Coordinates of C-alpha atoms and ligand atoms in Angstrom, one line a residue:
X1 CA 127.0 -105.5 -10.2
X2 CA 129.4 -102.9 -8.8
X3 CA 131.1 -103.7 -5.6
X4 CA 130.1 -101.8 -2.5
X5 CA 133.3 -100.5 -1.0
X6 CA 132.4 -99.6 2.5
X7 CA 134.9 -97.9 4.7
X8 CA 134.9 -99.4 8.1
X9 CA 136.1 -97.8 11.2
X10 CA 139.8 -98.4 11.5
X11 CA 139.8 -98.6 15.3
X12 CA 142.1 -101.4 16.4
X13 CA 140.5 -103.2 19.3
X14 CA 141.6 -106.1 21.5
X15 CA 143.2 -109.0 19.8
X16 CA 140.3 -111.3 19.2
X17 CA 140.7 -114.9 20.3
X18 CA 144.1 -114.4 21.9
X19 CA 142.5 -113.6 25.2
X20 CA 141.1 -116.6 27.1
X21 CA 138.0 -114.7 28.2
X22 CA 135.5 -116.5 30.3
X23 CA 132.8 -117.9 28.0
X24 CA 129.4 -119.6 28.7
X25 CA 128.7 -120.6 32.3
X26 CA 129.9 -124.0 33.4
X27 CA 128.8 -125.8 36.5
X28 CA 129.8 -124.3 39.9
X29 CA 133.4 -124.9 40.8
X30 CA 134.2 -126.0 37.3
X31 CA 136.7 -124.3 34.9
X32 CA 135.3 -121.6 32.7
X33 CA 134.9 -122.5 29.0
X34 CA 136.9 -120.4 26.6
X35 CA 135.1 -117.7 24.7
X36 CA 133.5 -118.7 21.3
X37 CA 132.2 -116.2 18.7
X38 CA 130.9 -117.0 15.3
X39 CA 132.1 -113.8 13.6
X40 CA 135.3 -111.8 13.8
X41 CA 136.5 -109.0 11.5
X42 CA 139.9 -107.4 11.5
X43 CA 143.4 -107.6 10.2
X44 CA 146.5 -109.8 10.5
X45 CA 144.9 -113.0 9.5
X46 CA 141.7 -115.0 10.3
X47 CA 141.0 -118.5 11.6
X48 CA 137.7 -120.3 11.8
X49 CA 137.3 -123.8 13.4
X50 CA 134.7 -125.6 15.5
X51 CA 136.8 -125.1 18.6
X52 CA 138.0 -122.0 20.5
X53 CA 141.3 -123.6 21.6
X54 CA 142.1 -124.7 18.0
X55 CA 141.3 -121.2 16.7
X56 CA 143.5 -119.6 19.4
X57 CA 146.4 -121.9 18.5
X58 CA 146.0 -120.9 14.8
X59 CA 145.8 -117.2 15.6
X60 CA 148.9 -117.5 17.8
X61 CA 150.8 -118.9 14.9
X62 CA 149.6 -116.1 12.6
X63 CA 150.4 -113.4 15.2
X64 CA 153.9 -114.8 15.5
X65 CA 154.5 -114.5 11.8
X66 CA 153.4 -117.9 10.5
X67 CA 151.4 -118.1 7.3
X68 CA 148.0 -119.7 6.5
X69 CA 149.5 -123.2 6.0
X70 CA 151.4 -123.0 9.3
X71 CA 148.3 -121.9 11.2
X72 CA 146.2 -124.6 9.5
X73 CA 148.5 -127.4 10.6
X74 CA 148.8 -126.0 14.1
X75 CA 145.1 -125.6 14.4
X76 CA 144.5 -129.1 13.0
X77 CA 147.0 -130.6 15.6
X78 CA 145.0 -128.7 18.3
X79 CA 141.8 -130.2 16.9
X80 CA 143.4 -133.6 17.3
X81 CA 143.4 -132.9 21.0
X82 CA 140.1 -131.1 21.5
X83 CA 138.1 -132.9 18.7
X84 CA 139.6 -136.4 18.9
X85 CA 136.4 -138.0 17.8
X86 CA 136.3 -136.1 14.5
X87 CA 140.0 -135.6 13.6
X88 CA 143.5 -136.6 14.4
X89 CA 146.6 -138.4 13.3
X90 CA 144.6 -141.7 13.0
X91 CA 142.6 -140.2 10.1
X92 CA 142.9 -138.4 6.8
X93 CA 141.7 -135.3 4.9
X94 CA 142.0 -132.9 2.1
X95 CA 144.0 -129.6 2.2
X96 CA 143.3 -126.9 -0.4
X97 CA 145.8 -124.0 -0.5
X98 CA 146.0 -120.7 -2.3
X99 CA 149.4 -119.2 -2.7
X100 CA 149.1 -115.4 -2.9
X101 CA 152.6 -114.9 -4.3
X102 CA 152.2 -117.3 -7.3
X103 CA 148.4 -117.1 -7.6
X104 CA 148.3 -120.9 -7.6
X105 CA 145.8 -123.2 -6.0
X106 CA 147.1 -126.6 -5.0
X107 CA 145.7 -129.5 -3.0
X108 CA 147.1 -132.2 -0.9
X109 CA 145.3 -135.5 -1.0
X110 CA 145.7 -137.2 2.4
X111 CA 143.0 -139.8 2.0
X112 CA 143.2 -143.0 4.0
X113 CA 144.1 -146.0 1.8
X114 CA 143.0 -149.6 1.7
X115 CA 145.6 -152.3 2.5
X116 CA 147.1 -154.2 -0.4
X117 CA 145.4 -157.3 1.0
X118 CA 141.9 -155.8 0.7
X119 CA 139.8 -157.2 -2.2
X120 CA 136.4 -156.2 -3.6
X121 CA 134.6 -158.6 -1.3
X122 CA 136.2 -157.2 1.9
X123 CA 132.9 -156.0 3.3
X124 CA 130.8 -159.0 2.3
X125 CA 130.1 -162.0 4.7
X126 CA 130.6 -165.6 3.8
X127 CA 127.3 -165.7 2.0
X128 CA 128.2 -162.7 -0.1
X129 CA 125.9 -160.3 1.7
X130 CA 127.1 -156.8 2.8
X131 CA 128.3 -156.7 6.4
X132 CA 126.2 -154.9 9.0
X133 CA 127.5 -151.3 8.8
X134 CA 128.2 -150.8 12.5
X135 CA 129.9 -154.2 12.7
X136 CA 132.2 -153.1 9.9
X137 CA 132.8 -149.7 11.4
X138 CA 133.8 -151.1 14.8
X139 CA 136.4 -153.4 13.5
X140 CA 140.0 -153.5 12.3
X141 CA 138.7 -154.0 8.8
X142 CA 137.5 -150.4 8.5
X143 CA 140.9 -148.9 9.3
X144 CA 142.8 -147.4 6.3
X145 CA 146.4 -146.1 6.4
X146 CA 146.1 -142.7 8.0
X147 CA 147.0 -139.7 5.8
X148 CA 146.9 -136.9 8.3
X149 CA 150.5 -136.9 9.6
X150 CA 151.9 -136.8 6.0
X151 CA 149.4 -134.2 5.0
X152 CA 150.7 -131.9 7.8
X153 CA 154.3 -132.5 6.8
X154 CA 153.6 -131.9 3.1
X155 CA 151.6 -128.8 3.8
X156 CA 154.4 -127.3 5.8
X157 CA 157.1 -128.3 3.2
X158 CA 155.1 -127.0 0.2
X159 CA 153.5 -123.9 1.6
X160 CA 154.6 -123.3 5.2
X161 CA 157.5 -121.7 7.1
X162 CA 157.4 -123.8 10.3
X163 CA 159.0 -127.1 11.1
X164 CA 156.7 -129.9 12.1
X165 CA 157.9 -129.5 15.7
X166 CA 157.0 -125.8 15.7
X167 CA 153.6 -126.5 14.2
X168 CA 152.9 -129.2 16.7
X169 CA 153.9 -127.1 19.8
X170 CA 150.5 -125.7 20.5
X171 CA 148.8 -129.1 20.2
X172 CA 151.4 -130.6 22.5
X173 CA 150.8 -127.9 25.1
X174 CA 147.1 -128.4 24.8
X175 CA 147.4 -132.2 25.2
X176 CA 149.6 -131.8 28.2
X177 CA 147.8 -129.0 30.0
X178 CA 144.3 -130.1 28.9
X179 CA 141.2 -128.4 27.7
X180 CA 137.9 -127.6 29.4
X181 CA 135.2 -130.2 28.6
X182 CA 132.1 -128.6 27.0
X183 CA 128.6 -129.9 26.5
X184 CA 129.4 -131.0 22.9
X185 CA 132.4 -133.1 23.9
X186 CA 130.5 -134.8 26.7
X187 CA 127.5 -135.5 24.4
X188 CA 129.7 -136.9 21.7
X189 CA 131.4 -139.2 24.3
X190 CA 127.9 -140.2 25.6
X191 CA 126.8 -141.1 22.0
X192 CA 129.9 -143.2 21.6
X193 CA 129.9 -144.8 25.0
X194 CA 128.9 -148.2 24.0
X195 CA 131.5 -148.3 21.1
X196 CA 134.2 -146.9 23.4
X197 CA 133.5 -149.5 26.1
X198 CA 134.3 -152.3 23.6
X199 CA 137.9 -151.3 23.4
X200 CA 140.0 -151.2 26.6
X201 CA 142.4 -148.3 25.6
X202 CA 139.5 -146.2 24.3
X203 CA 137.5 -146.6 27.5
X204 CA 140.5 -145.9 29.6
X205 CA 141.3 -142.6 27.8
X206 CA 137.8 -141.2 27.0
X207 CA 135.8 -142.5 30.0
X208 CA 138.2 -141.5 32.8
X209 CA 137.4 -143.4 36.0
X210 CA 134.8 -145.3 34.0
X211 CA 132.5 -142.3 33.6
X212 CA 131.7 -139.6 31.0
X213 CA 133.9 -136.6 31.4
X214 CA 132.2 -133.8 33.3
X215 CA 131.4 -130.5 31.7
X216 CA 133.9 -128.0 33.1
X217 CA 136.5 -130.6 34.0
X218 CA 140.0 -130.5 32.4
X219 CA 140.7 -133.2 29.9
X220 CA 144.4 -134.1 29.4
X221 CA 145.9 -136.5 26.9
X222 CA 149.5 -137.1 27.8
X223 CA 149.7 -140.1 25.5
X224 CA 148.8 -137.9 22.5
X225 CA 151.3 -135.3 23.7
X226 CA 153.9 -138.1 23.6
X227 CA 152.9 -139.2 20.1
X228 CA 153.1 -135.6 18.9
X229 CA 156.4 -135.3 20.6
X230 CA 157.7 -138.4 18.8
X231 CA 156.5 -136.9 15.5
X232 CA 158.2 -133.6 16.4
X233 CA 161.5 -135.1 17.4
X234 CA 161.8 -138.0 14.9
X235 CA 159.8 -136.7 11.9
X236 CA 156.9 -138.3 10.2
X237 CA 158.9 -141.4 9.4
X238 CA 158.3 -142.5 13.0
X239 CA 154.6 -142.8 12.1
X240 CA 154.9 -144.6 8.8
X241 CA 157.8 -146.9 9.5
X242 CA 158.8 -146.6 13.1
X243 CA 157.4 -147.7 16.4
X244 CA 154.1 -146.0 15.9
X245 CA 153.6 -147.9 12.6
X246 CA 154.2 -151.2 14.4
X247 CA 151.8 -150.2 17.1
X248 CA 149.1 -149.2 14.6
X249 CA 149.5 -152.5 12.6
X250 CA 149.4 -154.6 15.8
X251 CA 146.3 -152.8 17.0
X252 CA 144.4 -153.1 13.7
X253 CA 145.3 -156.8 13.3
X254 CA 144.4 -157.7 16.8
X255 CA 142.0 -155.0 18.1
X256 CA 142.3 -154.5 21.9
X257 CA 138.8 -155.5 23.0
X258 CA 137.8 -154.9 26.6
X259 CA 137.6 -157.8 29.0
X260 CA 134.3 -159.6 28.3
X261 CA 133.5 -157.6 25.1
X262 CA 132.6 -159.4 21.9
X263 CA 135.5 -159.9 19.5
X264 CA 135.6 -157.6 16.5
X265 CA 136.9 -158.4 13.0
X266 CA 140.6 -158.0 12.6
X267 CA 141.9 -155.7 9.9
X268 CA 144.2 -156.2 7.0
X269 CA 146.8 -153.4 7.4
X270 CA 150.4 -154.4 7.3
X271 CA 153.6 -152.4 7.9
X272 CA 154.2 -152.3 4.1
X273 CA 150.9 -150.5 3.7
X274 CA 152.0 -147.7 6.0
X275 CA 155.5 -147.6 4.6
X276 CA 154.3 -147.1 1.0
X277 CA 151.7 -144.4 1.9
X278 CA 151.8 -141.1 0.0
X279 CA 149.8 -137.9 0.4
X280 CA 150.2 -136.6 -3.2
X281 CA 149.7 -133.1 -4.5
X282 CA 146.8 -133.1 -6.9
X283 CA 145.5 -130.5 -9.4
X284 CA 142.4 -128.8 -7.9
X285 CA 139.0 -128.8 -9.6
X286 CA 137.9 -125.5 -10.9
X287 CA 134.7 -124.0 -12.2
X288 CA 133.8 -120.4 -12.9
X289 CA 130.6 -119.3 -11.2
X290 CA 129.1 -115.9 -11.8
X291 CA 132.6 -114.6 -12.8
X292 CA 134.3 -116.1 -9.7
X293 CA 136.8 -119.0 -9.8
X294 CA 135.8 -121.8 -7.5
X295 CA 138.5 -124.4 -6.6
X296 CA 137.9 -127.7 -4.8
X297 CA 139.2 -131.2 -4.2
X298 CA 139.5 -133.6 -7.1
X299 CA 138.8 -137.4 -6.9
X300 CA 139.0 -139.5 -4.8
X301 CA 136.9 -136.8 -3.2
X302 CA 133.7 -136.2 -5.0
X303 CA 133.6 -132.8 -3.3
X304 CA 135.1 -130.6 -6.0
X305 CA 133.3 -132.4 -8.9
X306 CA 129.9 -132.4 -7.3
X307 CA 129.9 -128.9 -5.8
X308 CA 131.4 -127.7 -9.2
X309 CA 128.7 -129.5 -11.3
X310 CA 126.0 -128.2 -8.9
X311 CA 127.3 -124.6 -9.4
X312 CA 127.5 -125.0 -13.2
X313 CA 123.9 -126.3 -13.4
X314 CA 122.7 -123.5 -11.1
X315 CA 124.5 -120.9 -13.2
X316 CA 121.9 -121.6 -15.9
X317 CA 119.2 -120.0 -13.6
X318 CA 118.9 -116.5 -12.4
X319 CA 119.1 -117.3 -8.7
X320 CA 119.8 -113.8 -7.6
X321 CA 116.5 -112.5 -8.8
X322 CA 114.0 -115.2 -8.0
X323 CA 112.2 -115.8 -4.7
X324 CA 113.9 -117.6 -1.8
X325 CA 111.7 -120.7 -2.3
X326 CA 112.5 -120.8 -6.0
X327 CA 116.2 -120.5 -5.3
X328 CA 116.0 -123.3 -2.8
X329 CA 114.0 -125.4 -5.2
X330 CA 116.7 -125.0 -7.8
X331 CA 119.4 -125.8 -5.3
X332 CA 117.7 -129.0 -4.3
X333 CA 117.2 -130.1 -7.8
X334 CA 120.7 -129.3 -9.0
X335 CA 122.0 -131.2 -5.9
X336 CA 120.1 -134.3 -7.0
X337 CA 121.3 -134.1 -10.5
X338 CA 125.0 -133.6 -9.4
X339 CA 124.7 -136.5 -7.0
X340 CA 123.3 -138.9 -9.6
X341 CA 126.5 -138.2 -11.6
X342 CA 128.7 -138.4 -8.6
X343 CA 127.4 -141.8 -7.6
X344 CA 127.7 -143.1 -11.1
X345 CA 131.1 -141.8 -12.1
X346 CA 133.3 -140.8 -9.2
X347 CA 135.7 -143.0 -7.3
X348 CA 139.5 -143.3 -7.0
X349 CA 140.8 -142.3 -10.4
X350 CA 143.7 -144.7 -10.1
X351 CA 141.3 -147.6 -10.4
X352 CA 138.7 -146.4 -12.9
X353 CA 138.8 -143.3 -15.0
X354 CA 136.7 -140.4 -13.8
X355 CA 135.4 -138.2 -16.6
X356 CA 136.2 -135.1 -14.5
X357 CA 136.7 -132.6 -17.3
X358 CA 133.3 -133.5 -18.8
X359 CA 131.5 -133.6 -15.4
X360 CA 132.7 -130.0 -14.9
X361 CA 132.1 -128.8 -18.4
X362 CA 129.6 -126.1 -19.3
X363 CA 128.2 -128.3 -22.1
X364 CA 127.4 -131.1 -19.6
X365 CA 125.9 -128.6 -17.2
X366 CA 123.6 -127.1 -19.9
X367 CA 122.4 -130.6 -20.7
X368 CA 121.9 -131.5 -17.1
X369 CA 120.0 -128.3 -16.4
X370 CA 117.3 -129.8 -18.7
X371 CA 116.5 -132.2 -15.8
X372 CA 115.3 -129.3 -13.7
X373 CA 111.8 -128.0 -14.0
X374 CA 111.5 -124.6 -12.3
X375 CA 108.0 -125.3 -11.2
X376 CA 108.2 -128.9 -10.2
X377 CA 110.5 -131.3 -8.3
X378 CA 111.6 -134.3 -10.4
X379 CA 110.8 -137.8 -9.1
X380 CA 113.9 -139.1 -7.3
X381 CA 116.2 -140.7 -7.8
X382 CA 116.9 -138.9 -11.1
X383 CA 119.0 -140.7 -13.7
X384 CA 122.7 -140.0 -14.2
X385 CA 123.7 -138.0 -17.2
X386 CA 126.1 -139.1 -19.9
X387 CA 129.3 -137.0 -19.8
X388 CA 130.5 -138.0 -23.2
X389 CA 131.4 -134.6 -24.7
X390 CA 128.4 -134.7 -27.0
X391 CA 125.7 -132.5 -25.6
X392 CA 122.3 -131.9 -27.1
X393 CA 119.6 -129.7 -25.7
X394 CA 117.8 -132.4 -23.6
X395 CA 119.0 -135.9 -24.1
X396 CA 118.4 -139.4 -22.8
X397 CA 120.0 -140.5 -19.6
X398 CA 121.9 -143.4 -17.9
X399 CA 120.4 -145.4 -15.0
X400 CA 121.0 -143.9 -11.6
X401 CA 123.1 -145.7 -9.0
X402 CA 122.7 -145.3 -5.2
X403 CA 125.1 -143.8 -2.8
X404 CA 126.5 -146.6 -0.6
X405 CA 127.6 -144.5 2.4
X406 CA 125.8 -143.7 5.6
X407 CA 126.2 -140.2 7.0
X408 CA 126.9 -138.8 10.4
X409 CA 127.8 -135.4 11.8
X410 CA 131.5 -136.3 12.1
X411 CA 134.7 -134.7 10.6
X412 CA 135.8 -131.1 11.0
X413 CA 136.7 -128.2 8.7
X414 CA 139.0 -125.3 9.4
X415 CA 139.7 -122.3 7.3
X416 CA 142.6 -119.8 7.6
X417 CA 143.4 -116.7 5.6
X418 CA 146.6 -114.8 6.4
X419 CA 147.4 -111.1 5.9
X420 CA 149.3 -111.8 2.7
X421 CA 146.3 -113.4 1.1
X422 CA 147.4 -117.0 1.4
X423 CA 144.4 -119.4 2.2
X424 CA 144.2 -122.9 3.7
X425 CA 140.9 -124.7 3.5
X426 CA 141.3 -128.0 5.2
X427 CA 138.7 -130.8 6.0
X428 CA 139.9 -133.7 8.1
X429 CA 138.2 -136.7 9.6
X430 CA 138.4 -140.1 11.2
X431 CA 135.0 -140.8 9.4
X432 CA 132.3 -141.5 11.9
X433 CA 132.3 -139.5 15.2
X434 CA 134.6 -141.7 17.2
X435 CA 136.0 -143.4 14.1
X436 CA 136.4 -147.2 14.5
X437 CA 136.4 -146.7 18.2
X438 CA 139.8 -148.3 18.4
X439 CA 142.5 -146.3 20.2
X440 CA 146.2 -147.2 19.7
X441 CA 147.3 -148.2 23.2
X442 CA 149.4 -145.6 24.9
X443 CA 149.3 -143.4 21.8
X444 CA 146.3 -141.2 22.6
X445 CA 144.5 -141.3 19.3
X446 CA 141.6 -143.2 17.7
X447 CA 142.0 -145.0 14.4
X448 CA 139.7 -144.1 11.4
X449 CA 136.9 -146.2 9.9
X450 CA 137.4 -144.6 6.5
X451 CA 137.3 -147.8 4.6
X452 CA 133.5 -148.0 5.3
X453 CA 133.3 -145.2 2.8
X454 CA 133.7 -147.8 0.1
X455 CA 130.5 -149.2 -1.4
X456 CA 130.2 -152.6 0.2
X457 CA 128.4 -154.2 -2.8
X458 CA 127.2 -152.8 -6.1
X459 CA 123.5 -152.0 -6.1
X460 CA 123.2 -153.1 -9.6
X461 CA 125.8 -155.7 -10.6
X462 CA 125.2 -154.8 -14.3
X463 CA 126.0 -151.0 -13.8
X464 CA 129.6 -149.8 -13.2
X465 CA 130.3 -149.1 -9.5
X466 CA 133.3 -146.8 -9.1
X467 CA 133.7 -147.1 -5.3
X468 CA 134.1 -150.8 -4.5
X469 CA 137.2 -151.7 -2.4
X470 CA 140.4 -152.8 -4.0
X471 CA 144.0 -153.3 -2.9
X472 CA 145.6 -149.9 -2.2
X473 CA 142.5 -148.0 -3.3
X474 CA 141.2 -144.8 -1.7
X475 CA 137.5 -144.7 -0.8
X476 CA 135.4 -142.0 -2.4
X477 CA 135.0 -139.0 -0.1
X478 CA 132.6 -136.0 0.0
X479 CA 134.9 -133.6 1.7
X480 CA 134.7 -130.3 -0.1
X481 CA 137.3 -127.8 1.2
X482 CA 136.7 -124.9 -1.2
X483 CA 138.5 -121.7 -2.1
X484 CA 136.9 -118.9 -4.2
X485 CA 139.0 -116.3 -6.1
X486 CA 137.9 -113.1 -7.8
X487 CA 140.0 -112.4 -10.9
X488 CA 142.7 -114.5 -9.3
X489 CA 142.6 -112.5 -6.0
X490 CA 141.7 -114.2 -2.7
X491 CA 138.0 -113.8 -1.9
X492 CA 136.6 -116.6 0.4
X493 CA 137.0 -120.1 1.6
X494 CA 134.5 -122.5 3.2
X495 CA 134.0 -126.2 4.1
X496 CA 132.0 -128.4 6.4
X497 CA 131.8 -131.9 8.0
X498 CA 128.8 -134.1 7.5
X499 CA 129.5 -137.0 5.1
X500 CA 127.9 -136.6 1.8
X501 CA 125.8 -133.7 3.1
X502 CA 129.1 -131.8 3.1
X503 CA 128.6 -131.2 -0.6
X504 CA 125.2 -129.7 -0.3
X505 CA 126.2 -127.6 2.7
X506 CA 129.1 -126.1 0.8
X507 CA 126.9 -125.6 -2.3
X508 CA 124.1 -124.0 -0.2
X509 CA 126.5 -121.7 1.6
X510 CA 128.1 -120.5 -1.7
X511 CA 124.7 -119.8 -3.2
X512 CA 123.7 -118.0 -0.1
X513 CA 126.8 -115.8 -0.2
X514 CA 127.2 -115.3 -3.9
X515 CA 123.6 -115.2 -5.2
X516 CA 121.4 -114.4 -2.2
X517 CA 123.4 -111.5 -0.8
X518 CA 123.8 -113.0 2.7
X519 CA 127.0 -112.3 4.5
X520 CA 129.2 -115.3 5.2
X521 CA 128.0 -115.9 8.8
X522 CA 124.3 -115.6 7.6
X523 CA 125.0 -118.0 4.7
X524 CA 126.6 -120.5 7.2
X525 CA 123.8 -120.0 9.8
X526 CA 120.9 -120.3 7.2
X527 CA 118.6 -123.3 7.8
X528 CA 119.8 -126.2 5.7
X529 CA 118.4 -129.0 3.6
X530 CA 120.2 -131.7 1.6
X531 CA 118.9 -133.5 -1.5
X532 CA 121.3 -136.3 -2.5
X533 CA 119.2 -137.9 -5.2
X534 CA 117.1 -139.6 -2.6
X535 CA 113.3 -139.9 -2.4
X536 CA 113.1 -137.4 0.4
X537 CA 115.0 -134.2 1.2
X538 CA 116.6 -134.1 4.7
X539 CA 115.9 -130.8 6.2
X540 CA 116.5 -129.0 9.5
X541 CA 113.4 -128.0 11.6
X542 CA 114.1 -124.3 10.9
X543 CA 114.2 -125.0 7.2
X544 CA 110.9 -126.9 7.3
X545 CA 109.3 -124.1 9.3
X546 CA 110.4 -121.4 6.9
X547 CA 110.1 -123.1 3.5
X548 CA 108.7 -126.7 3.9
X549 CA 105.1 -125.9 3.0
X550 CA 105.9 -123.9 -0.2
X551 CA 108.5 -126.4 -1.3
X552 CA 106.1 -129.3 -0.7
X553 CA 103.7 -127.6 -3.2
X554 CA 106.5 -128.0 -5.8
X555 CA 106.7 -131.7 -5.0
X556 CA 109.5 -131.9 -2.5
X557 CA 109.1 -134.5 0.2
X558 CA 110.9 -134.0 3.5
X559 CA 112.5 -136.0 6.3
X560 CA 113.4 -133.9 9.4
X561 CA 117.0 -134.0 10.5
X562 CA 118.1 -132.1 13.6
X563 CA 121.3 -130.7 12.3
X564 CA 123.2 -130.7 9.0
X565 CA 126.9 -129.9 8.8
X566 CA 129.1 -127.5 10.9
X567 CA 130.7 -125.1 8.4
X568 CA 133.5 -122.6 8.8
X569 CA 134.9 -120.0 6.4
X570 CA 136.9 -116.8 5.9
X571 CA 136.4 -113.9 3.5
X572 CA 138.6 -111.0 2.4
X573 CA 136.5 -107.9 2.7
X574 CA 137.2 -104.5 1.1
X575 CA 139.6 -102.1 2.8
X576 CA 142.1 -104.8 3.7
X577 CA 139.8 -106.5 6.3
X578 CA 139.4 -110.2 6.9
X579 CA 136.3 -111.9 8.2
X580 CA 136.2 -115.2 10.0
X581 CA 132.9 -117.1 10.2
X582 CA 131.7 -120.1 12.1
X583 CA 128.4 -121.7 13.2
X584 CA 126.4 -119.6 15.7
X585 CA 124.4 -122.7 16.9
X586 CA 125.2 -126.0 15.2
X587 CA 127.4 -128.5 17.2
X588 CA 127.4 -126.0 20.1
X589 CA 128.7 -123.2 17.9
X590 CA 132.1 -122.7 16.3
X591 CA 134.9 -120.3 16.9
X592 CA 135.9 -117.4 14.6
X593 CA 138.9 -115.2 15.3
X594 CA 141.2 -112.6 13.7
X595 CA 144.6 -111.5 14.9
X596 CA 143.7 -107.8 15.3
X597 CA 140.0 -107.1 15.7
X598 CA 138.7 -103.9 14.2
X599 CA 136.3 -102.3 16.6
X600 CA 132.7 -102.0 15.2
X601 CA 133.6 -103.6 11.9
X602 CA 131.5 -106.7 12.7
X603 CA 128.4 -104.5 13.0
X604 CA 128.7 -103.1 9.5
X605 CA 126.4 -105.4 7.5
X606 CA 127.2 -103.9 4.1
X607 CA 130.9 -104.2 4.7
X608 CA 130.4 -107.9 5.6
X609 CA 128.5 -108.7 2.5
X610 CA 129.7 -106.6 -0.4
X611 CA 128.2 -107.8 -3.7
X612 CA 130.4 -110.6 -5.1
X613 CA 130.1 -112.3 -8.5
X614 CA 128.0 -111.3 -11.4
X615 CA 124.3 -111.1 -10.7
X616 CA 122.7 -114.5 -11.1
Ligands
LIG701 N1 134.1 -140.0 5.5 C1 133.4 -138.9 5.0 C2 133.9 -138.5 3.7 O1 135.1 -138.6 3.5 C3 133.4 -137.8 6.0 C4 132.8 -138.1 7.3 C5 131.7 -137.2 7.7 O2 131.9 -136.0 7.5 O3 130.7 -137.7 8.2 O4 133.2 -138.0 2.9

């Protein structure tokens, strides 16, 4: 399909996101909340995060001449302040980068890692039964060596221009001066109140004066400012071998329960685990979809392989020319198929080989597409395929295995595109909202519970289970920071939080944008559903209202879920324009910004959604 090249008015307006305009009303006498918009179009670079302060910090870096990687690290450090329950130096994440000068896509794998002392039975009780999930989360046992500080340093060294100190400056200022508490922050604190009260330093920091922070109040975190200051002054070694390392290990081994609170399980981390931590560069995954090149995160994340397999399977069907219900039916069925294979074959590749090349091959996709009946939903769970390189038309299958992880609306994704065409697509997390709930005393950040992403016990002891704990192993993730190129040129990037629903959210957003002619904000805002090879499809109320009845006729069974994911993205438009996109509603709405807004551009629908990819 030919591209629509629409000239947009080249009127340069106010610098979006750099002005702290008054936003939604806050209670009388309270501080105004910063402005949040889900869409911005302009030049000079684009940033999309869930939070207006983080977006502003990223834009300031771009406006001052920093590149996409610089702005991504700065925005992530800001999110560590304003989204401390989703992200921060106590967690990990995956950083995907496109370098416009070399045309290369690279990734940094900053996944938290199990202690060397952790064995396969770590999450089993004395009788050999899996531990209660919440009990495992709220314990030292769930804490893996954090990967985020080293990810930031590596991103700056490999792709950036700023020093760590320069990239942390915005976050330090925000932690010192504070941010205005919004409804989402208060709600997330309320949801975590019980967990936070179990740990003295957490209650002290996040329940100031023993109460939930008020909407409109200013929240400061001087301890985190000091931690960032130490990183800035002494380098990342201070985190992995210095005083901070000692404090982390002491906290994990003897969690600081509040007076009178029940004791939690101690963790296994030792100083040697932090000292040996690495956040390696890994080759990205790549699939070609409708003539576009889609890059993602390789194992130990299952994001790139599962989004990629889903796209390869969907490419067998003409999604661009079928009804909306039919397109969604295929999306749900392809998701189930890809999840069957993810659950069976993907884990940390250092511990069991992952047949990544075969999972992402066109031959395998053609074979797997056989499992999809365009007129009828398959009975779930569907069996896993056999990615052995020998693909017939419609073969037998291997038994399915279940996904061991529970899912919450935690984590955060940020996306940056700079004026030179460099892109950073970065998902980071401390796992659950509020992580393990354990704050390192006087350090201002919560430790992750990422090790509960391991499968506690194999569902079928006879079938291989790639995601059991092991010494030094990285738990399987679903994080799917994604970059899409067109003939090697930057086109768009997207990602989301949401545990294993991340994968289906990214897949649905890509299909919406590439096949269904939605612009990126529409594709992000569209009502969501997620089929992860389970009996029922989780779907948002708006999805059920619009498509539930017709999809039920095809055999889909639904469970209503209030909200799925919280995506952000950027897109390079024709005429040198950049678009930043965030959620209009979910999680209280995200924050999109560009360095120089182009007046009226955001109103030009055709310019926002030129045809991309070959028709499907
Ligand atoms: N721990 C999850 C993963 O790595 C992300 C957490 C979430 O988004 O809920 O896949």
